[in-house]
Every structure is written in C-alpha cells, then in structure tokens.
Coordinates of C-alpha atoms in Angstrom, one line a residue:
X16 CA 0.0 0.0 0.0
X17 CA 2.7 2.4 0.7
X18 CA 4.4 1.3 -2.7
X19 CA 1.2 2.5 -4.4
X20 CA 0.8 5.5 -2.4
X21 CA -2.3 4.3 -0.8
X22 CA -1.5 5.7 2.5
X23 CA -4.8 5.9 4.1
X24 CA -5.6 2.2 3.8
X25 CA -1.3 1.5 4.7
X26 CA -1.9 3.1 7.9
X27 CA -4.9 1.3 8.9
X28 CA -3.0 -1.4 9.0
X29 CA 0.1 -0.8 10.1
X30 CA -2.4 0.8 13.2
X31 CA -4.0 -2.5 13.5
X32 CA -0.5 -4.4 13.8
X33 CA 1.0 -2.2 16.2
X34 CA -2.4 -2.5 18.5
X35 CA -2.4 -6.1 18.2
X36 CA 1.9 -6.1 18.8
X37 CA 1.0 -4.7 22.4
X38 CA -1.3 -6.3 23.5
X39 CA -0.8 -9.6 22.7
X40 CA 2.4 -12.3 23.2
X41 CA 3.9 -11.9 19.5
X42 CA 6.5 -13.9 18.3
X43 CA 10.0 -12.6 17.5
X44 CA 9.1 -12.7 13.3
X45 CA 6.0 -10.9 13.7
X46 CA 7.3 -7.9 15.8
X47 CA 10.3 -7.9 13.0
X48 CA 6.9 -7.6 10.5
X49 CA 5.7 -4.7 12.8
X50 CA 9.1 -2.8 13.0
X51 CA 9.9 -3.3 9.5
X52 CA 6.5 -1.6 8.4
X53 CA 6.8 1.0 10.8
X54 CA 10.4 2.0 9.6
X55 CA 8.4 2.0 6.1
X56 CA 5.9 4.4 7.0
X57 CA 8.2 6.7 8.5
X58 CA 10.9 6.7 5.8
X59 CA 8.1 7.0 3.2
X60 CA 6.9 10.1 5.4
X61 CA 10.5 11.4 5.4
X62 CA 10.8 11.5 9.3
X63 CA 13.9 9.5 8.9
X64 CA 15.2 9.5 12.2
X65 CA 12.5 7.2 13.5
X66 CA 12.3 5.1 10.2
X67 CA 16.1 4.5 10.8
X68 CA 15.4 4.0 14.6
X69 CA 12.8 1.7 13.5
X70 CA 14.8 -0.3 10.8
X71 CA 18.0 -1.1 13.2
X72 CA 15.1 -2.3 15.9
X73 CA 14.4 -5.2 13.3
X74 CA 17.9 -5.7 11.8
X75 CA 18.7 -6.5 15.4
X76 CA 16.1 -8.6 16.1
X77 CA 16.5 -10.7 12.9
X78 CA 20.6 -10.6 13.8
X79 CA 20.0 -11.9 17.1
X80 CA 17.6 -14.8 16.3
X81 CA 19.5 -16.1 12.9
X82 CA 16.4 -15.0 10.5
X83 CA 18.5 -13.4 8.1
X84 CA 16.1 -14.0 4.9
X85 CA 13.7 -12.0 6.5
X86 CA 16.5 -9.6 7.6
X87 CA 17.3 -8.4 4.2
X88 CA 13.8 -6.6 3.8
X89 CA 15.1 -4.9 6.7
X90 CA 17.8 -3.9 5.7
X91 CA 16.6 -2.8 2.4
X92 CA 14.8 -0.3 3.7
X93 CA 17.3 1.1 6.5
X94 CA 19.5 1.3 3.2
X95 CA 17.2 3.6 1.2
X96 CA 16.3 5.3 4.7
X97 CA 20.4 6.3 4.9
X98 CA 19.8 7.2 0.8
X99 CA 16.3 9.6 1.4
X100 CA 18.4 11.3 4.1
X101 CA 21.2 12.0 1.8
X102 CA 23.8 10.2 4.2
X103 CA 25.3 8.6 1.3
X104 CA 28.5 7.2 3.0
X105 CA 26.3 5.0 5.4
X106 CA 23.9 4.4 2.6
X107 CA 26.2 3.1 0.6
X108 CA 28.0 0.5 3.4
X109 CA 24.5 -0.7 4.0
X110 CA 23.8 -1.4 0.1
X111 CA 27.3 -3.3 0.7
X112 CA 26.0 -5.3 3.2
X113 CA 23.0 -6.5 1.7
X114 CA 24.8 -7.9 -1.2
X115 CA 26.8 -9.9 1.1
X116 CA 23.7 -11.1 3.2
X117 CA 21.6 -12.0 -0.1
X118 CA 24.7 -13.9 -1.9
X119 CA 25.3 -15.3 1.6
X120 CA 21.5 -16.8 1.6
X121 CA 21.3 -16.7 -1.8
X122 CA 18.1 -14.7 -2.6
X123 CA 18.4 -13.4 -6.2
X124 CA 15.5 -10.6 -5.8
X125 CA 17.8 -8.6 -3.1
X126 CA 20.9 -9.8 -5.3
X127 CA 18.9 -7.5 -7.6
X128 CA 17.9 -4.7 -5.6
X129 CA 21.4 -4.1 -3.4
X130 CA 23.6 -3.7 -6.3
X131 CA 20.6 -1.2 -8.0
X132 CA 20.6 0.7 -4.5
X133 CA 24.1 1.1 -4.1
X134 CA 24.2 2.1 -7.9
X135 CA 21.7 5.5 -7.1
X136 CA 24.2 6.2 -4.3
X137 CA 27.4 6.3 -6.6
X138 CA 26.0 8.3 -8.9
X139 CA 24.7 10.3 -6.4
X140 CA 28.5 10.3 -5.1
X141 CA 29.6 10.8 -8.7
X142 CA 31.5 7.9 -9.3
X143 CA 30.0 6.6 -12.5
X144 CA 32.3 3.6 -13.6
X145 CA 31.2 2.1 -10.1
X146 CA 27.6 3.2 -10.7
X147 CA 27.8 1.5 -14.1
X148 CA 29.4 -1.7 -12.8
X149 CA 26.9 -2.1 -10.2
X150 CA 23.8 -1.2 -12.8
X151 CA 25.4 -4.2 -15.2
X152 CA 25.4 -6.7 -12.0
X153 CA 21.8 -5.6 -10.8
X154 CA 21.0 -6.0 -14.5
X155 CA 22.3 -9.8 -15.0
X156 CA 19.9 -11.0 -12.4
X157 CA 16.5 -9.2 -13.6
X158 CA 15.6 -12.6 -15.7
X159 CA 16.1 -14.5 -12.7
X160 CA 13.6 -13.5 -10.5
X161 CA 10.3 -11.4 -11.3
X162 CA 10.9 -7.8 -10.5
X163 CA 8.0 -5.3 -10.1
X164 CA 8.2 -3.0 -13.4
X165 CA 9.0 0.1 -11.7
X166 CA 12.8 -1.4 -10.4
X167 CA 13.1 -2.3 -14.0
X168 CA 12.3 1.2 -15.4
X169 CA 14.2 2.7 -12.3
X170 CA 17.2 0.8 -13.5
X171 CA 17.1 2.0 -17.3
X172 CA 17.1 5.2 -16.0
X173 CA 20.2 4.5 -13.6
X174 CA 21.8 3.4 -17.2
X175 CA 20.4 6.6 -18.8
X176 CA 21.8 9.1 -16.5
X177 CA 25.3 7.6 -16.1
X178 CA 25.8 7.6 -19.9
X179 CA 24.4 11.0 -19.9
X180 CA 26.8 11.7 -17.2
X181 CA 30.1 9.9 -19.4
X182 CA 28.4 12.1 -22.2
X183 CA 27.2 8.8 -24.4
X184 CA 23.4 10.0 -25.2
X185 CA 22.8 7.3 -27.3
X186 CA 23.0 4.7 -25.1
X187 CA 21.2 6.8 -22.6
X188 CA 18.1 7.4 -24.9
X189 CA 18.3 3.0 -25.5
X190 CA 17.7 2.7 -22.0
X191 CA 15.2 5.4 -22.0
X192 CA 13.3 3.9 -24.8
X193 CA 13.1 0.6 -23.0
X194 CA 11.3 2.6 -20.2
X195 CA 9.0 4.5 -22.1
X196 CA 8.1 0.8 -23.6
X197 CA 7.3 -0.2 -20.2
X198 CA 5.8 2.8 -18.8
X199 CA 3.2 2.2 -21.8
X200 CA 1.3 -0.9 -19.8
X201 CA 2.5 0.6 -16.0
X202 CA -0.9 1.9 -14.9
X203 CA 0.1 2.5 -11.3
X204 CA -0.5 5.7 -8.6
X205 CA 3.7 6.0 -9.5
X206 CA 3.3 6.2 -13.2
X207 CA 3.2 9.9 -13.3
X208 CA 6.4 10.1 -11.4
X209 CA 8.5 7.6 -13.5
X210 CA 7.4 9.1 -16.5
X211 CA 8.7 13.0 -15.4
X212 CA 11.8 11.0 -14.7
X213 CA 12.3 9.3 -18.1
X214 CA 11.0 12.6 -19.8
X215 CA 13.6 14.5 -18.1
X216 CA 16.4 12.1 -19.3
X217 CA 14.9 11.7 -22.7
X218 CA 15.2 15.4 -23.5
X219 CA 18.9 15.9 -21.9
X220 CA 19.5 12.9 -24.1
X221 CA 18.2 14.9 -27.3
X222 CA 19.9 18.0 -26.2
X223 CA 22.9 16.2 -26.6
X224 CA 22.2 14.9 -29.6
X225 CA 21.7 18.3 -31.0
X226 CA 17.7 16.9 -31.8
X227 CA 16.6 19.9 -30.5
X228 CA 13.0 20.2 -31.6
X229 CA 12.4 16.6 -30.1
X230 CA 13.9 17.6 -26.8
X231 CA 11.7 20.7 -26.7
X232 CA 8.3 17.8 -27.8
X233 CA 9.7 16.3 -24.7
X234 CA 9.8 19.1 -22.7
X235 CA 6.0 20.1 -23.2
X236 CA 5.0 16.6 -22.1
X237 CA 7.2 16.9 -18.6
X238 CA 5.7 20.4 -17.5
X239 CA 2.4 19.2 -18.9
X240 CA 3.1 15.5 -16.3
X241 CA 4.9 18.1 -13.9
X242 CA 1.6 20.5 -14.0
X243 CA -0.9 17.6 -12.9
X244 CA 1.4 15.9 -10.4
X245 CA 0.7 19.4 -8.3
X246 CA -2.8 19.0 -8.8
X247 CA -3.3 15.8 -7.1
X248 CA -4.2 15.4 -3.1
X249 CA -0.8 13.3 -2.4
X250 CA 1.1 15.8 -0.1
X251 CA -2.4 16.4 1.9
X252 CA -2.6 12.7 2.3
X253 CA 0.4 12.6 3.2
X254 CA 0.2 15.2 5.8
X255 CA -3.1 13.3 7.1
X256 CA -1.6 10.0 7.3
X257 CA 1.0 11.5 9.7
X258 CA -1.1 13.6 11.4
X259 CA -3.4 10.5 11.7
X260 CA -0.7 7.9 13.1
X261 CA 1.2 10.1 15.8
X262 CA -2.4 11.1 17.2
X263 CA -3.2 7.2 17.2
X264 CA -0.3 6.4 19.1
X265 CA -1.2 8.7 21.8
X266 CA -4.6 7.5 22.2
X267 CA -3.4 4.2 22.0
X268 CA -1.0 4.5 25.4
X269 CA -3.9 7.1 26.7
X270 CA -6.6 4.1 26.0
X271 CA -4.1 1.2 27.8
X272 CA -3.7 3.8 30.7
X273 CA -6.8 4.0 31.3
X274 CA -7.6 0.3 31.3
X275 CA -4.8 0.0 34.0
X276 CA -6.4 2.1 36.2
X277 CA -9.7 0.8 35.8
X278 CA -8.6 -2.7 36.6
X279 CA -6.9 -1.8 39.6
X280 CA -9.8 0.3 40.9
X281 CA -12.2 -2.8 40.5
X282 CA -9.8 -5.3 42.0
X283 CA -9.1 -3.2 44.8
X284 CA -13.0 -2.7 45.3
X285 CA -14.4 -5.8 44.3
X286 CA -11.8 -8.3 45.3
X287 CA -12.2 -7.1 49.1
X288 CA -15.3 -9.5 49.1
X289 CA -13.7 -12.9 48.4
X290 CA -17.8 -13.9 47.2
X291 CA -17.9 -10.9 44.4
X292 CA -14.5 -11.9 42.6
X293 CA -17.0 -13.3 39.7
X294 CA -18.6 -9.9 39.9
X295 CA -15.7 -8.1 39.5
X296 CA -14.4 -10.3 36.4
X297 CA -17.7 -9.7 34.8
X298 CA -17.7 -5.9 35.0
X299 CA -13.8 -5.9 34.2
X300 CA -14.6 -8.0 30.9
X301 CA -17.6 -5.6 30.0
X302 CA -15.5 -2.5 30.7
X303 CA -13.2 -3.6 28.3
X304 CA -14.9 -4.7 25.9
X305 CA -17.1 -1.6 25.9
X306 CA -13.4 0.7 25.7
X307 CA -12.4 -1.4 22.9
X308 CA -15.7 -1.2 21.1
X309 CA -15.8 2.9 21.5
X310 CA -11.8 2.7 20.2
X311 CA -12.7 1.3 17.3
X312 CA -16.0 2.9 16.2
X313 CA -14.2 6.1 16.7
X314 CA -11.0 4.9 14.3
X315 CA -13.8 3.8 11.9
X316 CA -15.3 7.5 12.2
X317 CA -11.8 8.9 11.5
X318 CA -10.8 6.0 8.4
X319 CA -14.2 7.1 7.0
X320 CA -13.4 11.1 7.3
X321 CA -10.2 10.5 6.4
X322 CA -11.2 8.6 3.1
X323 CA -13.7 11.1 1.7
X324 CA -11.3 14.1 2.3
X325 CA -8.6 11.9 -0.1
X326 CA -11.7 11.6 -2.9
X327 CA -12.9 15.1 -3.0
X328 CA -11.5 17.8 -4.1
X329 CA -10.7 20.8 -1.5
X330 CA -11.7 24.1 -3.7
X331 CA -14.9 23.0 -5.7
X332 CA -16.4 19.6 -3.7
X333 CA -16.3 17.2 -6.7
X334 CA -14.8 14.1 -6.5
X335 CA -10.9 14.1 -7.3
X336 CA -8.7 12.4 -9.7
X337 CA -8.2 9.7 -7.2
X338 CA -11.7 9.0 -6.8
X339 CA -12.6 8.8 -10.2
X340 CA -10.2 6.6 -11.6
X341 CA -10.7 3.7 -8.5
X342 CA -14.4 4.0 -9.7
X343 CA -13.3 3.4 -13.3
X344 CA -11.0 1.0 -12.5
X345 CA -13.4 -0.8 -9.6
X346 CA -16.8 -0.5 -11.5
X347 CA -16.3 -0.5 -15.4
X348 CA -13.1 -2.2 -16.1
X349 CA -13.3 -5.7 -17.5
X350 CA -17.6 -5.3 -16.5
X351 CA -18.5 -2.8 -19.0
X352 CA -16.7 -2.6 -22.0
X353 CA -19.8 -0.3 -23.5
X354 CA -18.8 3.4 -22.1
X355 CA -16.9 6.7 -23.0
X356 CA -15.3 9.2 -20.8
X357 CA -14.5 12.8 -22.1
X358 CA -12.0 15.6 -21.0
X359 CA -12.9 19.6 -20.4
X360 CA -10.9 22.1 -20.5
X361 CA -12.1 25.6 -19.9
X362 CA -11.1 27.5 -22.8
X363 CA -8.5 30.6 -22.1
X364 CA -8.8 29.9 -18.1
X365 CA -5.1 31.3 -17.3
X366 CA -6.2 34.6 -18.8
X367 CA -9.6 34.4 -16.9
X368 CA -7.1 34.2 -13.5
X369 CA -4.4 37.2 -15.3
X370 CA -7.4 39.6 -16.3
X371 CA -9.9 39.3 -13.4
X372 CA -7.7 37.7 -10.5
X373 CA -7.7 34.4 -9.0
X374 CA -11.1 34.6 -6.9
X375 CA -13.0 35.0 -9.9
X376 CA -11.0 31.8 -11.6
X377 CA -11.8 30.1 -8.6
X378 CA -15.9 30.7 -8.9
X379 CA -15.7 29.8 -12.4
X380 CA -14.4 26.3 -11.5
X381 CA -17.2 26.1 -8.8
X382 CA -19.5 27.3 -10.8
X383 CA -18.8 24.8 -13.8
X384 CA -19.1 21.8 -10.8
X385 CA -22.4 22.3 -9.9
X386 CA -23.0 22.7 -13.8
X387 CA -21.9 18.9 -14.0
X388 CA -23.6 18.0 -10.4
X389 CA -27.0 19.5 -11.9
X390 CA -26.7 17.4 -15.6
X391 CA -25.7 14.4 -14.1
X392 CA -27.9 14.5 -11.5
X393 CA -30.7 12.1 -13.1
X394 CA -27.7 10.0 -14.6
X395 CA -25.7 7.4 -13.9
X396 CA -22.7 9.3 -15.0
X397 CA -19.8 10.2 -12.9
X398 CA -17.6 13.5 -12.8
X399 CA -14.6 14.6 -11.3
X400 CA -12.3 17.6 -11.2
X401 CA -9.2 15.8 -13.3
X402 CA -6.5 18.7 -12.7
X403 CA -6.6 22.8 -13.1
X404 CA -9.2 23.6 -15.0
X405 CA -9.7 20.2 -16.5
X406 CA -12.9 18.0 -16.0
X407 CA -13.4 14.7 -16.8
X408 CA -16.6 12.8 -17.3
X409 CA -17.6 9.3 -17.3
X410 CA -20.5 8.0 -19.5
X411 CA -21.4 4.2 -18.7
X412 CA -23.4 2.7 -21.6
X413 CA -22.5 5.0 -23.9
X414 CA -21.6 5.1 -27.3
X415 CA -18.5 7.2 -29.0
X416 CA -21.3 8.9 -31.1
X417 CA -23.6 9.5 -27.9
X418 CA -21.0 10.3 -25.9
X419 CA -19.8 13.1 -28.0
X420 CA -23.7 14.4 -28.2
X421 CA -23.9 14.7 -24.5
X422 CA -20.4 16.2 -24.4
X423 CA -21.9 18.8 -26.5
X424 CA -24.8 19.6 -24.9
X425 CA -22.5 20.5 -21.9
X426 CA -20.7 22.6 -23.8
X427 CA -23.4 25.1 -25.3
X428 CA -25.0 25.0 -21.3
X429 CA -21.8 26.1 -19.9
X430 CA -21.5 28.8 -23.2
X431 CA -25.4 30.2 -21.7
X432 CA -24.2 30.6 -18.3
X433 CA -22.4 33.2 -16.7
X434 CA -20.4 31.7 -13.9
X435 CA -19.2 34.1 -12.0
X436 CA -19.5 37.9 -11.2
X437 CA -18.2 39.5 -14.0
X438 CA -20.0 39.2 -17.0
X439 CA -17.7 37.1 -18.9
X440 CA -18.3 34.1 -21.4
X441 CA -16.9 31.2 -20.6
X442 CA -16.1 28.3 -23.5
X443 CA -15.1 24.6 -23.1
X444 CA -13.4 22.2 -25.6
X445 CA -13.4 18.4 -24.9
X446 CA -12.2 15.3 -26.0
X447 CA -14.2 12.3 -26.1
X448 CA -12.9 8.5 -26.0
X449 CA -14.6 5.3 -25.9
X450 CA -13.8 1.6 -24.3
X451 CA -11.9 -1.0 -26.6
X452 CA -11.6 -4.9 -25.7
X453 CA -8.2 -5.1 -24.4
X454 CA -7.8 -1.2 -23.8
X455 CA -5.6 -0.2 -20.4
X456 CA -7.5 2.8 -18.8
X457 CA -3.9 4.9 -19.3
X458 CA -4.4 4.3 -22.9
X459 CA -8.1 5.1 -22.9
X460 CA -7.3 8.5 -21.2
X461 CA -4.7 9.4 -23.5
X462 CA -7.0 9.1 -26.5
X463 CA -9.3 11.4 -24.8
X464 CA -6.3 13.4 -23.9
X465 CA -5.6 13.7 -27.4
X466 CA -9.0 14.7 -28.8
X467 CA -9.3 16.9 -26.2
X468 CA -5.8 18.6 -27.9
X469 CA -6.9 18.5 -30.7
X470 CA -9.6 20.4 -30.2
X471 CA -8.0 23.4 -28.2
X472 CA -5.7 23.0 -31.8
X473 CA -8.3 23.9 -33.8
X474 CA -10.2 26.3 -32.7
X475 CA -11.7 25.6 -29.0
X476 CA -15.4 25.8 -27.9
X477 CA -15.7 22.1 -29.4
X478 CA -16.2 18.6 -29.2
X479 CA -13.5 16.0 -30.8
X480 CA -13.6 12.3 -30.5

C-alpha cells in the first residue's frame, strides 16, 4: 500500500499491527513484520530519524535470532532510509552489506535490488564507472527473479543518466526507450512520477544529440506531467496520514492507561469481598470490551473522514482524480466494456485568472461543478475535477457517437451561463474516447487526452472524438 501511495488504507494497517503487537504475546518474526512496516511508514513520510530508529530495531532482532532471509527486507529499507536522508556514505556500506547477506542466503531478488541501490548512491557520489558496474550486475539478475516494473524502469534510467553523465546520449536514450516501452502498460499511482523522470532524461538525451526540436516535444509533455502531479491530493494525504498515526499512538497508550487504572480500581474494590470476585471479572470483561468497542468505532469514524477528504477535491467539492479513476477501475473495467469518458478544459482559463484575479478563476471552477452536479444529477454518469481547469466525465453505456452528443450539450449549457460575477463568457473544448476490448485505462485517457488537444488546436469551444 505504501508502494502505491495508498497511505490511508497503509496506515490502517500498520495501526492494527502495532495495536495487536502490544497487546498480545507476538512472536519474535512478527514484531520484525511490525518494526519493518513501521520504519516503512516513517521513511516514506521522510521522518527519517524514527524510520532508521525503527529499521536497526528489526535488523537486530532478525541478527539476534538467525532470520537473516527475512533480515534483508530490513535492511533494504534502512539502506534507502540512509539514501532519502542524503547520508550517502552509510547508505552506501549498507547497500554493501546486503549484497553480502543476499549472496550469503542466496536470494536473487535482493541480489537485484542491493547492487541497483548502491548504484543510485554512486551516482549520487559521482563515481559513474562504479555506478555502471553495479547497474550491469543488478541488470544480469533481472531474468532470474520477477521484479515489479517500476525497479526495471528505475534501473534503465540509472543506465540513462550515467551515460548521460560519461556524455554517451545514445546509449542513454536506448535505456530510455526501453522505459518508455514499459511505462506504456504501467498503470500504477507512480506512473506519473516515473514518467517526469524518463522525460527528463529523454530530453537531456536529445539535447545532446543536437535533436533539438524533439527535446523541446519532450519538454512540453514533462511540464504538462509536472503541472498535474501538483494538482493531485498526495502531499495532503500525506500530511493526514502522519497527522493521523502520531495522534493514534497517543490514544493508543492514553486508551491502555486507562484500562490499568480501571482494573486496579475494580480489583481493589471488588476483590475485598472474596464472594464478588466473579462480579468483579464480569464488570472488568464488559468495561473492556465496551473501551475497545468505542476505540474502534471512533478509528472507523476517522478511516471514514479520512477517506472522503482523499476523494474530494478541497476548492470545488467534486470528486478528485483519485476517486474517479478507483471507480473506473473498480466498476467498469473488464464489467462494462460499452462506455466513454471525455476531457474539459475551460477554454483561455489562465487569462480568466491574469485579467480578473484568481477569486473569480476560482468561482468559475465552482461554478462549472455544480454545472456537471446539476446534468448528471438524473444520470448514472460520474464527474470529477481531473486537474486545473480540467474535468473529466464518465459516461457508462455509452456510445462514441452518444457520448460526444452529450459532451456537446454540456458545452453550449456552460457557453449560456455566466459563472461568475463578471460578466464574462466562458467556453469549453473536450475530448471524447470510448472503451476497446483489451484497452488499459492509461491508454483510454490518452486518446481522450488527445481529442481533447486537438480540439483546443483547432479552434476551441468544441467537441472532438
């Protein structure tokens, strides 16, 4: 969960483990599971200090009882803690130490991993023949043990910027090809990221090449990835997930407090009368069981809060990127192959916000919501605000050809309206795609991505699909 940036539903368990870690007899493994996803959390979070102090809690523990396979998860991440933190030195002895451990136990996927680590930190370090040497070993095992896509187009990318860095672009821009391949079928929460990343390298790469008017193509794309990366809800969730787990802990030692003191009080009152000690078991057992019952309605309470503030978006009330996409994703995927979605983009909004100031941007993208609340209010069609002054709508059971009717239709409403308190007309163009057998939802988005280009290309105020 943490590797797909689902933080909410990560921390609800990691809560869950660490409730059940005190207050029950755990075995040595499972409180080396607990650490180890504690010292993930806070490393992810950036509060490195306690994700190291975390991480060394478990490498001991798996030192001292002998479990060294399930050490080197440990150590993996107290190695990219050390790399997050920018203590390179110690990062790069603890990369050194895992490929010891996994050639010792012979565990090719950390074989894989280590040398890939410890080849970030030396060309962090700038010491690219070692960076390449360790890139080549990390690379000889990747057909030996199934790797998750992203360490594959992480590694290309190590490749890319070391021969960028020895001044070899065209071996850089193979490697960065053999990402962009990849990053094709990756349809993951990190795809945005790894894609800035390749762009990046892909038009250095060009640059050097002297390919200039490809580099500047590539260029568009990154601040284009780079200007809807800032429009999602990540660093809030981020900031909430913290927020929620160190509040958490307090009520959990508050809450175990509290039980203490209640048990006492009854035994000392109850127990006085040897003929009540079933009495005072009984009310013990109820008081607990009411404390726990409360605890965990009210974590519910917060999950649930929690959850709709990460689906909704902060300025206009819609539902966010996030949410839309789980419901595509969740509902229509592989169950409905028959339905569109469409793109809209507010024609000429950044010289609403120049001319007339950012309030009145601001009511126009409110405005335009309850627009789409109000026409899809007898539907079954969903909306969502999809990034700056881009909507996107999704139309179950319908057509390309209906689906670009309806698009329309919105359109000439929003064209009638006046949506704010100037008196200014406000256009949209739009993009609309339909649903293929054997389409991936990235791909369906960047068709409607495209149309949606296309129309702003030609003219604006229209519909293309």
């Amino acid at each position: 969960m943490l590797w797909q940036e689902e933080y909410p539903k990560a921390i609800e368990i990691i809560e869950n483990a660490y409730i059940e870690a005190k207050t029950a007899n755990m075995s040595s493994t499972t409180m080396l599971y607990v650490y180890d996803s504690l010292a993930a959390y806070y490393s992810t979070m950036s509060l490195f200090e306690k994700g190291k102090q975390y991480a060394v809690l478990a490498r001991d523990l798996a030192s001292k009882n002998g479990n060294f396979v399930n050490g080197l998860p440990v150590i993996y991440i107290l190695c990219m803690t050390y790399e997050r933190a920018e203590k390179l030195d110690s990062a790069a002895a603890c990369y050194e130490e895992m490929i010891m451990l996994s050639a010792m136990v012979k565990a090719p996927r950390y074989l894989f991993l280590a040398p890939a680590g410890k080849a970030n930190v030396t060309l962090k370090q700038k010491k690219y023949s070692q960076a390449l040497q360790l890139l080549y070993l990390a690379k000889s095992y990747v057909n030996k043990v199934i790797v998750n896509p992203a360490h594959i187009i992480a590694l290309n990318n190590g490749f890319a910027k070391t021969f960028l860095a020895l001044q070899q672009p065209e071996q850089a821009l193979e490697y960065i090809q053999a990402s962009e391949l990849l990053l094709t079928d990756y349809d993951r929460p990190l795809n945005n990221r790894y894609s800035r990343n390749t762009l990046s390298l892909k038009a250095q790469s060009l640059e050097q090449l002297g390919r200039f008017a490809e580099a500047t193509n590539a260029l568009k794309l990154l601040i284009k990835l780079t200007e809807q990366a800032k429009e999602t809800t990540q660093q809030k969730l981020e900031q909430e997930a913290r927020s929620r787990f160190e509040s958490t802990q307090q009520d959990i030692k508050l809450q175990f407090a509290e039980e203490k003191l209640k048990y006492q009080q009854i035994t000392l009152d109850k127990l006085a009368k040897e003929g009540q000690l079933q009495a005072a078991y009984s009310v013990i057992g109820i008081l607990a069981i009411l404390s726990i019952t409360i605890f965990a309605l009210n974590q519910r309470k917060a999950y649930l809060r929690s959850q709709r503030r990460a689906n909704t978006d902060p300025l206009t009330g819609a539902h966010n990127r996030r949410y839309i996409l789980d419901f595509i994703a969740a509902q229509l995927i592989g169950k409905q192959q028959n339905f569109s979605v469409s793109i809209l983009d507010i024609d000429h909004f950044k010289q609403v916000n120049d001319q007339y100031g950012h309030d009145i941007g601001d009511q126009a993208l409110i405005a335009f919501s309850a627009l789409l609340t109000e026409q899809l209010a007898d539907t079954e069609y969903q909306f969502a605000r999809f990034g700056g002054e881009e909507f996107i709508v999704v139309m179950p059971n319908l057509t390309l050809a209906q689906g670009h009717d309806f698009i329309g239709n919105l359109c000439i409403c929003l064209k009638s309206l006046s949506l704010t308190g100037k008196k200014i007309t406000l256009t949209s163009s739009a993009g609309v795609a339909q649903m293929q057998p054997g389409l991936a939802l990235n791909t369906l988005l960047k068709v409607a991505d495209t149309n949606l280009y296309h129309a702003k290309n030609t003219g604006r105020d229209k519909v293309c699909s």
